[in-house]
Structures are given as C-alpha cells and as structure tokens.
Amino acid sequence: MLNTRPLGRGAAARKYDLLTAMGTHALGQGRSEQVLVLRLITLVTARYSWARDALCVGQREIARLWSVDERTVKREMAKLRGRGWLELTRAGARGRVAEYRLGVERILEDTRPGWSRVGPDFEHRLSDAPDDGKVVPLPLRAAQVPPPDLSDGSEWALAQAILHAEAPGPYASWLRALRREGRSGGRLMLCAPSRFHAAYVQTHLCAQLLAACQSVDAGIDEVVVSAGA
C-alpha cells in the first residue's frame, strides 16, 4: 500500500493517486459524504502545502472557500479529524491558526473498496507495498470501538469523534460512556454512569476533554462531568 507521505521523488503521482482515491470513494457514497469529501479535496487542492506536508488555513478563509459559515467549517473539520483523514499537528492559539496534515494511511484504508473502479493498474499501484522495511502497519483503535453517531450534530458528538480518533484509549475506557446533559452559556454538562467514573474524568481527562470541545465550539469554556441519577 502507498504508506509513504506524498513528498520527494514521485510525489506528484502520489498526490493525484490520493485525490483520485478520495474522489472515487465519494462518488460511490451518499450526498452528505460526497459534500464532505469534495470540501476536503477542494481545500487540499487550493491550500495544502505538499512541501511542508501541512494545511495551515484559518476557519474564515475555509468558510469563504466552501461558501459556508464558520460553524459549518468547525463541524466538517471535526468530522474529518474524527475519521482520521486530517491530523492536528499544531493547535490554534491567539493570532495563530491550527495546522493539520493529511492522514494518508487512514484515507487509503477507508477508500480501498473503490480502487478497483479506477482500474487494475491503480489498484495494483496502491496495493503493492515496497519491501523496504519502511511500511508501518496502521495502529488498531482501542478494542476497535465504533465511532460515535454524529447525526445530531451537537458539539459533544463532534468532540467525541475527535477523541475517538486522537485518544482512542481514553475514549474507549472513559469518554465514550459520557452523555450530554445540557448546555448553559459556555458550560457544557456531561453525565457519567457513576460517581467514580465522573471523578476520574474530572481529575485525569478534564484538560483533554475541554480541548476537544473547544476545537469544535470556541464558546465552551468549561466542561462539567457529574454522576447520573
């Protein structure tokens, strides 16, 4: 499989292979998936720095490129991070936008079923890994926990998608069981199945939890975890 980054000699062909794999995958899916992948392809084509292997674009510019509002940008970027197609390499801060890179291995794994529709040469090229000892197998997600349901579009669902992809261990053991209880201004309230569970999350995972929530909704300034009744 094409596990190397699209850099150096032969990079141009690998870039096109990657874009082709994503496009072919999208065309075999429903409308929402097609729109999401088209947005990523457009963003990559317009703004991805292949030399640096980095995407460094502000949400306002992405919103303008996609003809959507910034809230939609946050939601779509969270979905792409949640599935591992984008990887956060530098968090945003005041005066500095976040930086990402493509999750090439994950993209190829997810788009594999569509390779044969391009042609046998394409399928062979992407499946034929060089025997140079540099191919690293994809890490298994913790216990292969399924991704969260994003259908309600809530800030917690999107944050869960990010945690599922970027912190699979804590997500599987502790964060998956949390349920959204409500929202009051900048305070997001979550419910844990027990007092011990709530105390553990508040003590050990609070910062990670807040960072994930703020990455999809900057209006969140506190996450409170309490035990269910």
Coordinates of C-alpha atoms in Angstrom, one line a residue, residues 4-168:
T4 CA 4.7 7.0 2.4
R5 CA 3.9 10.7 2.5
P6 CA 3.4 12.4 -0.9
L7 CA 6.8 14.0 -0.8
G8 CA 10.0 13.8 -2.8
R9 CA 10.6 11.8 -6.0
G10 CA 7.3 10.6 -7.4
A11 CA 5.3 12.9 -5.2
A12 CA 3.2 14.3 -8.0
A13 CA 1.8 10.9 -8.9
R14 CA 1.1 10.0 -5.3
K15 CA -0.8 13.3 -4.8
Y16 CA -3.0 12.5 -7.8
D17 CA -3.5 8.9 -6.6
L18 CA -4.6 10.2 -3.2
L19 CA -7.1 12.7 -4.7
T20 CA -8.4 10.0 -7.1
A21 CA -8.9 7.6 -4.3
M22 CA -10.9 10.2 -2.3
G23 CA -13.0 11.3 -5.3
T24 CA -13.8 7.7 -6.4
H25 CA -14.8 6.8 -2.8
A26 CA -17.1 9.9 -2.6
L27 CA -18.9 9.2 -5.9
G28 CA -20.0 5.8 -4.6
Q29 CA -21.5 7.3 -1.4
G30 CA -24.5 9.4 -0.4
R31 CA -24.8 13.1 -0.8
S32 CA -23.5 14.1 2.7
E33 CA -20.4 12.0 2.2
Q34 CA -19.9 13.4 -1.3
V35 CA -20.1 17.0 0.0
L36 CA -17.7 16.4 2.9
V37 CA -15.0 14.7 0.7
L38 CA -15.5 17.4 -2.1
R39 CA -14.8 20.1 0.5
L40 CA -11.7 18.3 1.6
I41 CA -10.4 17.8 -1.9
T42 CA -11.1 21.5 -2.7
L43 CA -9.2 22.6 0.4
V44 CA -6.3 20.3 -0.3
T45 CA -6.1 21.3 -3.9
A46 CA -6.2 25.0 -3.1
R47 CA -4.3 25.3 0.2
Y48 CA -2.3 22.2 1.1
S49 CA 1.5 22.7 1.3
W50 CA 2.9 19.4 -0.1
A51 CA 6.4 20.6 0.5
R52 CA 5.7 21.0 4.2
D53 CA 3.1 18.3 4.4
A54 CA 0.8 20.8 6.1
L55 CA -2.5 22.5 5.9
C56 CA -2.5 25.9 7.7
V57 CA -5.6 27.9 6.9
G58 CA -7.9 29.9 9.1
Q59 CA -11.6 29.0 9.5
R60 CA -12.7 32.2 7.9
E61 CA -10.8 31.5 4.8
I62 CA -12.1 27.9 4.7
A63 CA -15.6 29.2 5.1
R64 CA -15.2 31.5 2.2
L65 CA -13.7 28.8 0.0
W66 CA -16.6 26.4 0.9
S67 CA -19.3 29.1 0.7
V68 CA -20.5 28.2 4.2
D69 CA -20.4 29.8 7.7
E70 CA -17.6 29.2 10.2
R71 CA -19.9 27.0 12.3
T72 CA -20.1 24.6 9.4
V73 CA -16.4 24.7 9.0
K74 CA -15.9 23.6 12.6
R75 CA -18.4 20.8 12.2
E76 CA -16.8 19.5 8.9
M77 CA -13.3 19.7 10.2
A78 CA -14.3 17.8 13.3
K79 CA -15.7 15.1 11.2
L80 CA -12.5 14.8 9.1
R81 CA -10.4 14.7 12.3
G82 CA -12.8 12.2 13.8
R83 CA -12.3 9.7 11.0
G84 CA -8.6 10.3 10.9
W85 CA -8.5 12.0 7.4
L86 CA -7.0 15.1 9.0
E87 CA -4.5 15.0 11.9
L88 CA -4.0 18.1 14.1
T89 CA -0.2 18.8 14.3
R90 CA -0.4 22.2 16.0
A91 CA -3.3 23.6 18.0
G92 CA -4.6 27.1 17.1
A93 CA -3.8 29.9 19.5
R94 CA -4.4 33.7 19.6
G95 CA -3.0 35.1 16.4
R96 CA -2.1 31.7 15.0
V97 CA -4.3 29.2 13.1
A98 CA -4.3 25.5 13.7
E99 CA -2.1 23.3 11.5
Y100 CA -3.1 19.9 10.1
R101 CA -1.7 17.2 7.9
L102 CA -3.5 14.5 5.8
G103 CA -4.0 11.1 7.5
V104 CA -2.8 9.4 4.3
E105 CA -2.8 5.8 5.8
R106 CA -6.3 6.2 7.1
I107 CA -7.6 7.7 3.8
L108 CA -6.2 4.8 1.8
E109 CA -7.6 2.3 4.2
D110 CA -11.1 3.8 4.0
T111 CA -11.1 4.3 0.2
R112 CA -9.7 0.9 -0.7
P113 CA -13.1 -0.6 -1.8
G114 CA -13.3 1.9 -4.6
W115 CA -9.8 1.4 -6.1
S116 CA -10.9 -1.3 -8.5
R117 CA -13.3 1.1 -10.1
V118 CA -10.4 3.2 -11.3
G119 CA -8.6 0.3 -12.9
P120 CA -6.3 -2.6 -12.2
D121 CA -3.2 -0.5 -12.6
F122 CA -4.4 1.9 -10.0
E123 CA -5.4 -0.8 -7.6
H124 CA -2.1 -2.6 -8.1
R125 CA -0.1 0.6 -7.6
L126 CA -1.8 1.4 -4.3
S127 CA -1.8 -2.2 -3.0
D128 CA 1.8 -3.0 -4.0
A129 CA 3.9 -2.0 -0.9
P130 CA 7.7 -1.8 -1.5
D131 CA 9.6 -4.3 0.6
D132 CA 12.0 -1.7 2.1
G133 CA 11.1 -2.1 5.8
K134 CA 9.6 1.4 6.0
V135 CA 5.9 0.4 5.8
V136 CA 4.4 0.7 9.3
P137 CA 1.1 -1.1 9.9
L138 CA -1.9 1.0 10.9
P139 CA -2.4 1.1 14.7
L140 CA -5.5 -0.6 15.9
R141 CA -8.1 1.6 17.6
A142 CA -8.7 0.7 21.2
A143 CA -10.7 -2.5 21.1
Q144 CA -11.9 -1.4 17.6
V145 CA -14.6 0.8 19.3
P146 CA -17.0 2.1 16.7
P147 CA -17.1 5.8 16.0
P148 CA -19.8 8.0 17.7
D149 CA -23.0 8.8 16.0
L150 CA -22.8 12.3 14.5
S151 CA -26.3 12.6 13.3
D152 CA -27.5 15.1 15.9
G153 CA -24.6 17.5 15.0
S154 CA -24.1 18.5 18.7
E155 CA -20.8 19.9 19.9
W156 CA -20.4 16.8 22.1
A157 CA -20.9 14.4 19.2
L158 CA -18.3 16.2 17.2
A159 CA -15.9 16.4 20.1
Q160 CA -16.4 12.6 20.7
A161 CA -15.4 12.0 17.0
I162 CA -12.1 13.8 17.6
L163 CA -11.5 12.0 20.9
H164 CA -12.3 8.6 19.2
A165 CA -9.6 9.3 16.5
E166 CA -6.9 11.1 18.6
A167 CA -7.3 9.5 22.0
P168 CA -8.7 6.0 21.3

